PDB file of C-alpha atoms in Angstrom:
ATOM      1  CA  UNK A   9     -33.279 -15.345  32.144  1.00  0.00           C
ATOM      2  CA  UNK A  10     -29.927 -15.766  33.738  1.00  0.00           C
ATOM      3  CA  UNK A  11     -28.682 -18.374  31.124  1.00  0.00           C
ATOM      4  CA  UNK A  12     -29.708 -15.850  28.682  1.00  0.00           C
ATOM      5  CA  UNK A  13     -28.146 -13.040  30.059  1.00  0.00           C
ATOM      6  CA  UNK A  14     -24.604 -15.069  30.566  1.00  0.00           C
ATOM      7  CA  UNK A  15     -24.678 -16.083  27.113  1.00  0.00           C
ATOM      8  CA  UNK A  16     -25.476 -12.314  25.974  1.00  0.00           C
ATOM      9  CA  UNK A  17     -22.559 -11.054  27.923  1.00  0.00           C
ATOM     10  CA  UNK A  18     -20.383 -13.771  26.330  1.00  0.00           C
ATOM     11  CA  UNK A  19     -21.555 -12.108  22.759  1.00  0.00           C
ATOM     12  CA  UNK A  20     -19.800 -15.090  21.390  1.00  0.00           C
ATOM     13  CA  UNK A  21     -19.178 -15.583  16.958  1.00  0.00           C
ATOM     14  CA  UNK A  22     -19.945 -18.730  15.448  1.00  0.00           C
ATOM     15  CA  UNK A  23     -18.118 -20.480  12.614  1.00  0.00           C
ATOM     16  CA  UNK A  24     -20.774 -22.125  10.712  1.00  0.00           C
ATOM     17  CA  UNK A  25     -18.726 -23.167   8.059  1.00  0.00           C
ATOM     18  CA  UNK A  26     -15.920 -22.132   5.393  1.00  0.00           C
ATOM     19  CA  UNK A  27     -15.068 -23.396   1.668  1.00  0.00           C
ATOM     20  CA  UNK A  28     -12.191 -23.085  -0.927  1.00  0.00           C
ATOM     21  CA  UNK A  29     -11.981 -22.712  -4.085  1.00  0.00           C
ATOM     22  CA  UNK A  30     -10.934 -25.806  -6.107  1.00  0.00           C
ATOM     23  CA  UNK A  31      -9.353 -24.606  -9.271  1.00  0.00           C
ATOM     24  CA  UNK A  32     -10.914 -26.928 -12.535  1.00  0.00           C
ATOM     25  CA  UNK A  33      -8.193 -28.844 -14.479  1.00  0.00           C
ATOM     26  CA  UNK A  34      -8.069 -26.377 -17.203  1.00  0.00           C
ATOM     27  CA  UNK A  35      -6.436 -23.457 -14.887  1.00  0.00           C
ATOM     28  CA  UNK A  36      -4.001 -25.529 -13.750  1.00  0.00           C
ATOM     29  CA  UNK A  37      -0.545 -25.148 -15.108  1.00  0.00           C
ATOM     30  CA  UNK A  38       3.398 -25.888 -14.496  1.00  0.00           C
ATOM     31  CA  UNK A  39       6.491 -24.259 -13.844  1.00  0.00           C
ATOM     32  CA  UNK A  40       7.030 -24.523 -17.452  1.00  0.00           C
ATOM     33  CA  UNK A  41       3.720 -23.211 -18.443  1.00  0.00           C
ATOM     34  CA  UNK A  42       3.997 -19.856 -16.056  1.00  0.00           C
ATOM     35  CA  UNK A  43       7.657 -19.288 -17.417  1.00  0.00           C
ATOM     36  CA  UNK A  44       6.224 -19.538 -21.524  1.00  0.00           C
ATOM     37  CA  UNK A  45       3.680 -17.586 -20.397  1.00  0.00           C
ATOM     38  CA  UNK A  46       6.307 -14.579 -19.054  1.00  0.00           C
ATOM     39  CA  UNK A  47       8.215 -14.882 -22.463  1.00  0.00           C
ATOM     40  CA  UNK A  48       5.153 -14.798 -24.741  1.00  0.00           C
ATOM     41  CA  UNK A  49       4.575 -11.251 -22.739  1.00  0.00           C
ATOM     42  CA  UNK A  50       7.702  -9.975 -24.688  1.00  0.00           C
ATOM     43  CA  UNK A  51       8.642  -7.643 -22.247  1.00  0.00           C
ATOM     44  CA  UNK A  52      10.500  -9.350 -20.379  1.00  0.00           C
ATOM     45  CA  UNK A  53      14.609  -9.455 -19.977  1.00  0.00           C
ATOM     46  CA  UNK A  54      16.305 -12.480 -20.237  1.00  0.00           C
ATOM     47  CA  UNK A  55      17.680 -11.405 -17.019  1.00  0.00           C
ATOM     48  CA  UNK A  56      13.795 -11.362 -15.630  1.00  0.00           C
ATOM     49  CA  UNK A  57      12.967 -14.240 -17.163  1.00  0.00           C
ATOM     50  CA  UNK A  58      16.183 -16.294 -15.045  1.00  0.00           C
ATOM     51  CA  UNK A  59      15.124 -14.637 -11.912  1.00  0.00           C
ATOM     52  CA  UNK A  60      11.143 -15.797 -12.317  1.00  0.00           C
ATOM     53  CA  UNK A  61      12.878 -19.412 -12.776  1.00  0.00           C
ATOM     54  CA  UNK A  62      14.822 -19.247  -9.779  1.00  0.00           C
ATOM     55  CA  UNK A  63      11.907 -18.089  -7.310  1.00  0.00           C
ATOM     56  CA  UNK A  64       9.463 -20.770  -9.168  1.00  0.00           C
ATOM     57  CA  UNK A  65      12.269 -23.703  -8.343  1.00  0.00           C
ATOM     58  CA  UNK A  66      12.018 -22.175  -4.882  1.00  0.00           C
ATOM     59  CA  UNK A  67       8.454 -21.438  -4.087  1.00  0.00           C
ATOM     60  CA  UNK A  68       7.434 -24.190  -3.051  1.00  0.00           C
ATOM     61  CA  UNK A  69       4.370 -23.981  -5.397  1.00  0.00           C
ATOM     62  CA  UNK A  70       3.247 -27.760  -7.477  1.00  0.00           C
ATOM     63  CA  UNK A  71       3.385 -28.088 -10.966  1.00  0.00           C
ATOM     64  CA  UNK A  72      -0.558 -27.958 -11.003  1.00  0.00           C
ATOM     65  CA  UNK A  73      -1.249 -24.596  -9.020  1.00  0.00           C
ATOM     66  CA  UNK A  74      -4.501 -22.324 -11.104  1.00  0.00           C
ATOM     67  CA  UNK A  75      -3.787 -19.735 -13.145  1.00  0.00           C
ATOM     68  CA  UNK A  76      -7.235 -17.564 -14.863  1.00  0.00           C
ATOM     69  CA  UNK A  77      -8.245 -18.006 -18.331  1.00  0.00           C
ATOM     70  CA  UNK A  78      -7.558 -15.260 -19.874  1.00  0.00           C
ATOM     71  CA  UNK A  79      -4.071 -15.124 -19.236  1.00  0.00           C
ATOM     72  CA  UNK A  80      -3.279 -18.706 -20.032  1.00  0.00           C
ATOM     73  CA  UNK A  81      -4.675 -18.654 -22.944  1.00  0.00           C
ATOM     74  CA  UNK A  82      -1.634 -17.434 -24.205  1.00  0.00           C
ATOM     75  CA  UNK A  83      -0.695 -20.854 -24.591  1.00  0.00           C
ATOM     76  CA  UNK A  84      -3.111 -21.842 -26.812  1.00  0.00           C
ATOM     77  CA  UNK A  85      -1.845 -20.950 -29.988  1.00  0.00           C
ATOM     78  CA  UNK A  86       2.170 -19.406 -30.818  1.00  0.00           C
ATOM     79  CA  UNK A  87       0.154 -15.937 -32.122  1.00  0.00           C
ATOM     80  CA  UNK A  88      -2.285 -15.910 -29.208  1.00  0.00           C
ATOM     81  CA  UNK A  89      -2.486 -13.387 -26.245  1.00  0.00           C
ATOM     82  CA  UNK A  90      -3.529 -13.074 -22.986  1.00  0.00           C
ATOM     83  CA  UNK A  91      -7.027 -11.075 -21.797  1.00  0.00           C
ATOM     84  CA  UNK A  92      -6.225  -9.081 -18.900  1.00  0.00           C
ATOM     85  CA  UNK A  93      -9.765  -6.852 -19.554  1.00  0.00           C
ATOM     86  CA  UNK A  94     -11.784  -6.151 -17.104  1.00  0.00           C
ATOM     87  CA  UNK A  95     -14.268  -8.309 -18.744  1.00  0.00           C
ATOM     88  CA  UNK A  96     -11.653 -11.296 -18.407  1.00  0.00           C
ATOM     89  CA  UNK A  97     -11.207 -10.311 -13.961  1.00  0.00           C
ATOM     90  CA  UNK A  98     -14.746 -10.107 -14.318  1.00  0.00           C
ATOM     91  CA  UNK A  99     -14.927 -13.552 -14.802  1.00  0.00           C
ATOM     92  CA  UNK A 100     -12.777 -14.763 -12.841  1.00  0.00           C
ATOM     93  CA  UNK A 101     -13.859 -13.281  -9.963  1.00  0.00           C
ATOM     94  CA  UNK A 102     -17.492 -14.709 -10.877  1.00  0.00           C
ATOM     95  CA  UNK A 103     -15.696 -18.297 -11.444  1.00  0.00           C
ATOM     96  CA  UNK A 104     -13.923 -18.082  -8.195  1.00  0.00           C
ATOM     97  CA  UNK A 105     -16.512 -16.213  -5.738  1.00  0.00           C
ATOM     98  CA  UNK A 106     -19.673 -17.757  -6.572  1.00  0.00           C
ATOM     99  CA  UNK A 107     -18.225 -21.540  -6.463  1.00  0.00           C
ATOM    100  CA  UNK A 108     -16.826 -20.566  -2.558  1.00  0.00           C
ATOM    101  CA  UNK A 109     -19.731 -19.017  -1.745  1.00  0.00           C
ATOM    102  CA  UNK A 110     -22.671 -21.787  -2.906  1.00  0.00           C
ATOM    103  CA  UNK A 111     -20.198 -23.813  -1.262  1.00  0.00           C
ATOM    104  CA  UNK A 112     -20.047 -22.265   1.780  1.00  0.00           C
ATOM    105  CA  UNK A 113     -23.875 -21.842   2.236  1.00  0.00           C
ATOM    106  CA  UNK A 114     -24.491 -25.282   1.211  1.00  0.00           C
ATOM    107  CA  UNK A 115     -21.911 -26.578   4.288  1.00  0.00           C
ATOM    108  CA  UNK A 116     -23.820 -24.010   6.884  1.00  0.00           C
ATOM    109  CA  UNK A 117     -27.374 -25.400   5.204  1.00  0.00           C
ATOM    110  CA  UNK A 118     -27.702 -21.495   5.053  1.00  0.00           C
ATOM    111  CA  UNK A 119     -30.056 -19.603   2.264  1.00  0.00           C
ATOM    112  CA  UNK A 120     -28.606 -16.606   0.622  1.00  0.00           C
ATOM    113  CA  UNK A 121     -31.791 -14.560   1.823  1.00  0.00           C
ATOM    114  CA  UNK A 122     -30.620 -15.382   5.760  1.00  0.00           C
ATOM    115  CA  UNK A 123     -27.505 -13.606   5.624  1.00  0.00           C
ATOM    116  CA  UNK A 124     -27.845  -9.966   7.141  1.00  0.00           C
ATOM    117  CA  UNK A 125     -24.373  -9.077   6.607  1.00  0.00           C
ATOM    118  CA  UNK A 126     -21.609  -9.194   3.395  1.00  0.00           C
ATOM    119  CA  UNK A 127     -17.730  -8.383   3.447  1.00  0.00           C
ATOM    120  CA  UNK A 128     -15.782  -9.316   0.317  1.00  0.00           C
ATOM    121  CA  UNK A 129     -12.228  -8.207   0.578  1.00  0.00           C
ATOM    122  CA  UNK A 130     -10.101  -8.075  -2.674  1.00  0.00           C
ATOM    123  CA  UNK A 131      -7.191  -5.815  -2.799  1.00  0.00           C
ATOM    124  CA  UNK A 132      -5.937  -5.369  -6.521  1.00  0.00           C
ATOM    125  CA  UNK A 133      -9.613  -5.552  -8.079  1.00  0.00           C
ATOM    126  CA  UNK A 134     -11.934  -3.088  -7.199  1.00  0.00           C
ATOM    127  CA  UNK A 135     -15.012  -2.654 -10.128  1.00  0.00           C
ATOM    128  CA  UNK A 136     -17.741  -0.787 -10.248  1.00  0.00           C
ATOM    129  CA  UNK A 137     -21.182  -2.876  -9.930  1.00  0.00           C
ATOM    130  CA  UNK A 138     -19.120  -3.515  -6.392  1.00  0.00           C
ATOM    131  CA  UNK A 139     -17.863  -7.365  -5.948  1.00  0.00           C
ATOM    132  CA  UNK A 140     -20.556  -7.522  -3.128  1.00  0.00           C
ATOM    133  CA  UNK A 141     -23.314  -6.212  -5.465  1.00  0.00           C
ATOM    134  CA  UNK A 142     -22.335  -9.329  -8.346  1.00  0.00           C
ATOM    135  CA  UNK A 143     -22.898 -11.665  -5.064  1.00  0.00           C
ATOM    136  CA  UNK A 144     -25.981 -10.447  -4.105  1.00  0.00           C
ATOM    137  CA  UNK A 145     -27.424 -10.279  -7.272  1.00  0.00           C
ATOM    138  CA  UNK A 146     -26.440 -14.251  -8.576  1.00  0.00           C
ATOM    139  CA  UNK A 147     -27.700 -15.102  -5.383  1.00  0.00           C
ATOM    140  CA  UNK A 148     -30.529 -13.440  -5.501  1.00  0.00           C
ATOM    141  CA  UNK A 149     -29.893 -12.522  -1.462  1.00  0.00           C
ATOM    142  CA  UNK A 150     -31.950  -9.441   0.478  1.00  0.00           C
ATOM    143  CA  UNK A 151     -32.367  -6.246  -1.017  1.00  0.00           C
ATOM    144  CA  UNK A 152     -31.453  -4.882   2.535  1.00  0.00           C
ATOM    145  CA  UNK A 153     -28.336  -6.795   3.404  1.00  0.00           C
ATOM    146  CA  UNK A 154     -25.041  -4.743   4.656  1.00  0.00           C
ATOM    147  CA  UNK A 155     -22.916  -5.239   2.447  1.00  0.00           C
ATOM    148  CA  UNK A 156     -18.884  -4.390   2.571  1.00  0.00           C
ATOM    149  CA  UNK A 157     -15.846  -4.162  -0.307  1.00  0.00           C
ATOM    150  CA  UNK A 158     -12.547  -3.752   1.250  1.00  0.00           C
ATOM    151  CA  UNK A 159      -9.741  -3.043  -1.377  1.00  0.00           C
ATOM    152  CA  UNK A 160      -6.451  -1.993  -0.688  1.00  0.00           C
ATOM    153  CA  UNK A 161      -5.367  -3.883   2.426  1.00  0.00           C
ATOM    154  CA  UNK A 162      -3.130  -6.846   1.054  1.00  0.00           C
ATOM    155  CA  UNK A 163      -2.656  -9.876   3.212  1.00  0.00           C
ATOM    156  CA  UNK A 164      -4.137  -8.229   6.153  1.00  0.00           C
ATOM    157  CA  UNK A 165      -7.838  -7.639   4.423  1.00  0.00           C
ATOM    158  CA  UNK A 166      -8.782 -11.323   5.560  1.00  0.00           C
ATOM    159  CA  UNK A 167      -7.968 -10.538   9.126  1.00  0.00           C
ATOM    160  CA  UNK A 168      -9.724  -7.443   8.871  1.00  0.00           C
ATOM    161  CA  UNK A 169     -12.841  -8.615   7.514  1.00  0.00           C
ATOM    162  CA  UNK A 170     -13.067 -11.315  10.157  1.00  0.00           C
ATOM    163  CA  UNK A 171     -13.032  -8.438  12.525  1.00  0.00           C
ATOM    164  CA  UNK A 172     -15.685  -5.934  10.490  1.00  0.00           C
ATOM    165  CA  UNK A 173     -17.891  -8.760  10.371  1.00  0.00           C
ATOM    166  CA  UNK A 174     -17.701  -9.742  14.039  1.00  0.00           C
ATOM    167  CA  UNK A 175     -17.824  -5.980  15.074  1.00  0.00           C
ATOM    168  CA  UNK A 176     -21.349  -5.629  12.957  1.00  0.00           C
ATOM    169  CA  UNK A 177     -22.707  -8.986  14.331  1.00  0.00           C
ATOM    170  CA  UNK A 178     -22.239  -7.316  17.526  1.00  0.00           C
ATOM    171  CA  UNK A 179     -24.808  -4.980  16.474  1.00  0.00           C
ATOM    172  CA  UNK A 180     -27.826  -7.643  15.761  1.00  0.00           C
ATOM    173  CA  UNK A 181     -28.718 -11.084  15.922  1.00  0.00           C
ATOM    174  CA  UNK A 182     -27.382 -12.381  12.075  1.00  0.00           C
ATOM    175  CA  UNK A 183     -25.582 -13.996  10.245  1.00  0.00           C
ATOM    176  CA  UNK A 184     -22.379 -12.866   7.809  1.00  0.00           C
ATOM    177  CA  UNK A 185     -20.708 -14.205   5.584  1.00  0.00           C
ATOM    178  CA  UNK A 186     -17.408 -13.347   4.600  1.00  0.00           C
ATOM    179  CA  UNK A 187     -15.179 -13.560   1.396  1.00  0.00           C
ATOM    180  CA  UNK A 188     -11.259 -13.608   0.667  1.00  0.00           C
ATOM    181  CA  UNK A 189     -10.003 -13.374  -2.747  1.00  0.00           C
ATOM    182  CA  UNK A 190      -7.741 -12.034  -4.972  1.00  0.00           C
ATOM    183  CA  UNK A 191      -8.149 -11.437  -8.932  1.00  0.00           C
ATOM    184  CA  UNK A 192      -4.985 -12.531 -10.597  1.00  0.00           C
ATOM    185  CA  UNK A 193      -6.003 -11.637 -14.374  1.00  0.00           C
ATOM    186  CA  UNK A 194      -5.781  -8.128 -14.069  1.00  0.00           C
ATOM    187  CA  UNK A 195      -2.337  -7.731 -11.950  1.00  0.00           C
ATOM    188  CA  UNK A 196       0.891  -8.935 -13.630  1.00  0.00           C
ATOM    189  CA  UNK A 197       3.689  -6.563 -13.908  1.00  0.00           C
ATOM    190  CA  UNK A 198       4.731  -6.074 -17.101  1.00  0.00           C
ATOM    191  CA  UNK A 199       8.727  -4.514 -15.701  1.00  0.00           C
ATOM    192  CA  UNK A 200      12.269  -5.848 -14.987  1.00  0.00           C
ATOM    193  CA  UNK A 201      12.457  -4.520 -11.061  1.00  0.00           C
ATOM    194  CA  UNK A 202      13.413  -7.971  -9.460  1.00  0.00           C
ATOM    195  CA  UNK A 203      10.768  -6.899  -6.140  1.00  0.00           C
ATOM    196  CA  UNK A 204       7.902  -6.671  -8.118  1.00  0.00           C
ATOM    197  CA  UNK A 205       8.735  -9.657 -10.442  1.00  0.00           C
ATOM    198  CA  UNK A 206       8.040 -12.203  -7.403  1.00  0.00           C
ATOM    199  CA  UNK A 207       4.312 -10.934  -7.760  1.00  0.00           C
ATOM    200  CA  UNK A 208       4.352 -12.996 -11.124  1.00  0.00           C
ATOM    201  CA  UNK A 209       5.362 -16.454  -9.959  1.00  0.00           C
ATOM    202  CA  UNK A 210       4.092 -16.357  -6.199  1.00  0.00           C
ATOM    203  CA  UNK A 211       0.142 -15.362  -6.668  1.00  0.00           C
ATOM    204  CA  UNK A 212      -2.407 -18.566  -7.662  1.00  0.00           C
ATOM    205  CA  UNK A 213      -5.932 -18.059  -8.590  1.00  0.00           C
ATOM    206  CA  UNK A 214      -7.922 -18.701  -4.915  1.00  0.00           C
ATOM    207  CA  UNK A 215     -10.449 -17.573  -2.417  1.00  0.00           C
ATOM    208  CA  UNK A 216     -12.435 -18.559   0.896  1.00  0.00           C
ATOM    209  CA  UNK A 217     -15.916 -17.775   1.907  1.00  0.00           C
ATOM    210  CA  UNK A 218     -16.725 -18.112   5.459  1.00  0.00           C
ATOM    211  CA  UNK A 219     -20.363 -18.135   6.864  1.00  0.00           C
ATOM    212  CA  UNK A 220     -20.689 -16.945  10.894  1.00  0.00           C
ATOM    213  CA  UNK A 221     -23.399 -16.185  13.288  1.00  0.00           C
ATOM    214  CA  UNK A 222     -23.845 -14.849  16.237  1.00  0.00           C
ATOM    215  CA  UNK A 223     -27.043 -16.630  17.306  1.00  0.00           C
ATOM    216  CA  UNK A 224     -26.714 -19.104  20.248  1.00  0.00           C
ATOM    217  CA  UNK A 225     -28.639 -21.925  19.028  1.00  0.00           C
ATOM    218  CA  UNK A 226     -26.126 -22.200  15.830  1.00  0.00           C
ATOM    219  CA  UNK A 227     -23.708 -22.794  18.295  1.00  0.00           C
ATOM    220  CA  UNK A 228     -24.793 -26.126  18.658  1.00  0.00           C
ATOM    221  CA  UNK A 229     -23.609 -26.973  15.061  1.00  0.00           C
ATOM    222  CA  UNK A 230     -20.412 -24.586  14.688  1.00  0.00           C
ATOM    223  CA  UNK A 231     -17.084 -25.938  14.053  1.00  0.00           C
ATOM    224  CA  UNK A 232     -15.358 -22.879  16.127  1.00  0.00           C
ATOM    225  CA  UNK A 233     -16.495 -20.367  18.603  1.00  0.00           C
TER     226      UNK A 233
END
C-alpha cells in the first residue's frame, strides 16, 4: 500500500516510445530543385528568387531534404503545375501521420484500441474531418478516445501538446499518444516580402508521434520518465 501510494504521489509520465518520419526517395529534392520549383511559380521577382538562393546556401539544409508531391510535381514536365488542394495536404498529411504513428505503436508494442488519449498538433492545416478523426478512423482506434487538434501555435504546439497530454493522463490511468507535424503543400507564399520568403526554403516535409503512459508497470520498459 505504501509503495503504491509513493508511486501515486510521484504521478510520474512514461515515454514508451517516439518515431519520425522518413521521407521516400521520391520527395526528396536539391537546392536546385526547390529554386526551379520557386521560378516555375511565376510570381516570383528575380530579386526573390536571389534572396531564396542565398538563405538555401545558408540553411544548413542537404541536398536531399522532402518536399510533398503535389508541389514537386512541378518538375515533372516544363507545362506542369503544382497541387496545393486540399485534396493534395490531404495526402500528405495521411503519407506523413499514419507512417509515424504505425511506427510509433509498433516501437511501444501498443494497439491503436489501448490508447485513451489523442493530440495532433499542426499549425497551418486545420481540415474538417479533424486530423485526429483521419487517425482514428485508419486505425480503426476506440470510438471513445479523447481526442485533441491544436492549430495555430507554431513551434511551440509540440511543447504544448506534451503538456495537454501529460495534464489529461493526470486524470486516468492511460495511455496517449501524441503527434507533431506540419503540412507543407498547402503553405507557400506566393509574395516578394523578404520575411515571409524564408518560409519557402526553411520548412521540409516531417513529423513525430510519441506514445506515453502513465501506468507504473510501463515504466519498466520506458526510455524516459
Amino acid at each position: 500500500v505504501v509503495a503504491a501510494w509513493l508511486i501515486r504521489r510521484d504521478n510520474p509520465i512514461y515515454l514508451l516510445s517516439f518515431a519520425t518520419f522518413k521521407a521516400p526517395e521520391s520527395w526528396k529534392c536539391s537546392h536546385e530543385d526547390i529554386i526551379e520549383m520557386m521560378r516555375r511559380k511565376k510570381c516570383f521577382t528575380p530579386e526573390s528568387i536571389t534572396f531564396m538562393e542565398r538563405i538555401l546556401e545558408r540553411s544548413g539544409t542537404g541536398p536531399a531534404t522532402a518536399w510533398p508531391p503535389g508541389i514537386t510535381q512541378c518538375l515533372d514536365k516544363p507545362d506542369a503545375k503544382a497541387d496545393q488542394s486540399m485534396a493534395a495536404s490531404r495526402k500528405e498529411a495521411e503519407a506523413v501521420i499514419f507512417d509515424i504513428v504505425g511506427n510509433a505503436l509498433k516501437k511501444a508494442n501498443v494497439k491503436p484500441k489501448d490508447i485513451d488519449v489523442l493530440v495532433i498538433n499542426c499549425s497551418l492545416f486545420s481540415p474538417t474531418p479533424s486530423l485526429c478523426a483521419m487517425v482514428v478512423s485508419h486505425f480503426g482506434m476506440r470510438s471513445d478516445v479523447a481526442t485533441y487538434n491544436l492549430s495555430g501555435m507554431g513551434c511551440s504546439a509540440s511543447l504544448i501538446s506534451i503538456d495537454l497530454a501529460k495534464k489529461l493522463l493526470g486524470r486516468r490511468l492511460g495511455k496517449a499518444l501524441v503527434v507533431s507535424t506540419e503540412i507543407i503543400t498547402p503553405n507557400l507564399y506566393h509574395g516578394n516580402a523578404r520575411g515571409f520568403l524564408i518560409q519557402n526554403t526553411l520548412f521540409r516535409c516531417g513529423g513525430v508521434a510519441i506514445v506515453l503512459s502513465n501506468n507504473w508497470l510501463d515504466g519498466r520498459r520506458a526510455m524516459y520518465k
